[in-house]
Coordinates of C-alpha atoms in Angstrom, one line a residue:
M29 CA -68.6 64.2 87.4
Q30 CA -68.1 60.1 88.1
S31 CA -66.8 59.1 91.3
R32 CA -63.7 56.7 91.4
R33 CA -65.9 54.1 92.2
A34 CA -68.3 54.7 89.2
R35 CA -65.2 54.9 86.8
R36 CA -63.5 51.5 87.9
A37 CA -67.4 49.6 87.7
W38 CA -67.4 51.5 84.0
S39 CA -63.9 50.5 83.2
K40 CA -64.8 46.9 83.9
I41 CA -67.9 46.9 81.9
E42 CA -66.2 47.9 78.5
L43 CA -65.4 45.8 76.1
Q44 CA -61.6 45.1 75.1
P45 CA -60.7 45.9 71.5
R46 CA -59.6 42.4 70.9
I47 CA -62.8 40.5 72.7
T48 CA -65.3 42.6 70.1
P49 CA -64.4 41.1 66.8
A50 CA -65.0 37.8 68.3
L51 CA -68.7 38.6 69.7
I52 CA -69.6 40.1 66.5
E53 CA -68.5 36.9 64.4
D54 CA -69.8 34.8 66.9
Q55 CA -72.8 32.9 64.7
H56 CA -74.0 30.3 67.7
G57 CA -76.9 32.1 68.9
V58 CA -78.1 33.1 65.5
T59 CA -77.8 29.4 64.6
A60 CA -79.8 28.1 67.5
I61 CA -82.6 30.7 67.1
E62 CA -82.8 29.7 63.4
Y63 CA -83.2 26.1 64.5
A64 CA -86.0 26.8 66.7
L65 CA -88.1 28.6 64.2
I66 CA -87.7 26.1 61.8
A67 CA -89.0 23.5 64.4
A68 CA -91.9 25.7 65.4
L69 CA -92.9 26.1 61.9
I70 CA -92.6 22.1 61.6
A71 CA -94.8 21.6 64.5
V72 CA -97.7 24.2 63.2
A73 CA -97.8 22.4 59.9
A74 CA -97.9 18.7 61.7
I75 CA -100.6 20.3 64.1
A76 CA -102.6 21.2 61.1
A77 CA -102.2 18.1 59.2
M78 CA -103.2 16.1 61.8
Q79 CA -106.1 18.1 62.4
L80 CA -107.5 18.0 58.8
V81 CA -106.3 14.0 58.9
G82 CA -108.5 13.6 62.2
T83 CA -111.8 15.2 60.8
G84 CA -111.6 12.8 57.5
I85 CA -110.9 10.0 59.8
T86 CA -114.0 11.1 62.2
N87 CA -116.4 11.6 59.0
T88 CA -115.1 8.2 57.5
F89 CA -116.3 6.4 61.1
N90 CA -119.4 8.3 61.4
S91 CA -120.3 7.4 57.6
I92 CA -119.7 3.7 58.6
A93 CA -121.3 3.8 61.4
G94 CA -124.5 5.1 60.0
Q95 CA -124.6 2.7 57.3
L96 CA -124.5 -0.2 60.0

């Protein structure tokens, strides 16, 4: 058995029928998550590319230094 206070608390938590479709159709959070995933993927690709280029440049400079 629920007390009167508990029933009042649950009645405040329950969603109203006119609000529920609006929450289901709301896509703002999904879009933000998609943009965050794309940004993370670009960051990982950029880090990998910079490491490869950095290694190549280091090898080039070491080769030049060895020839001097």
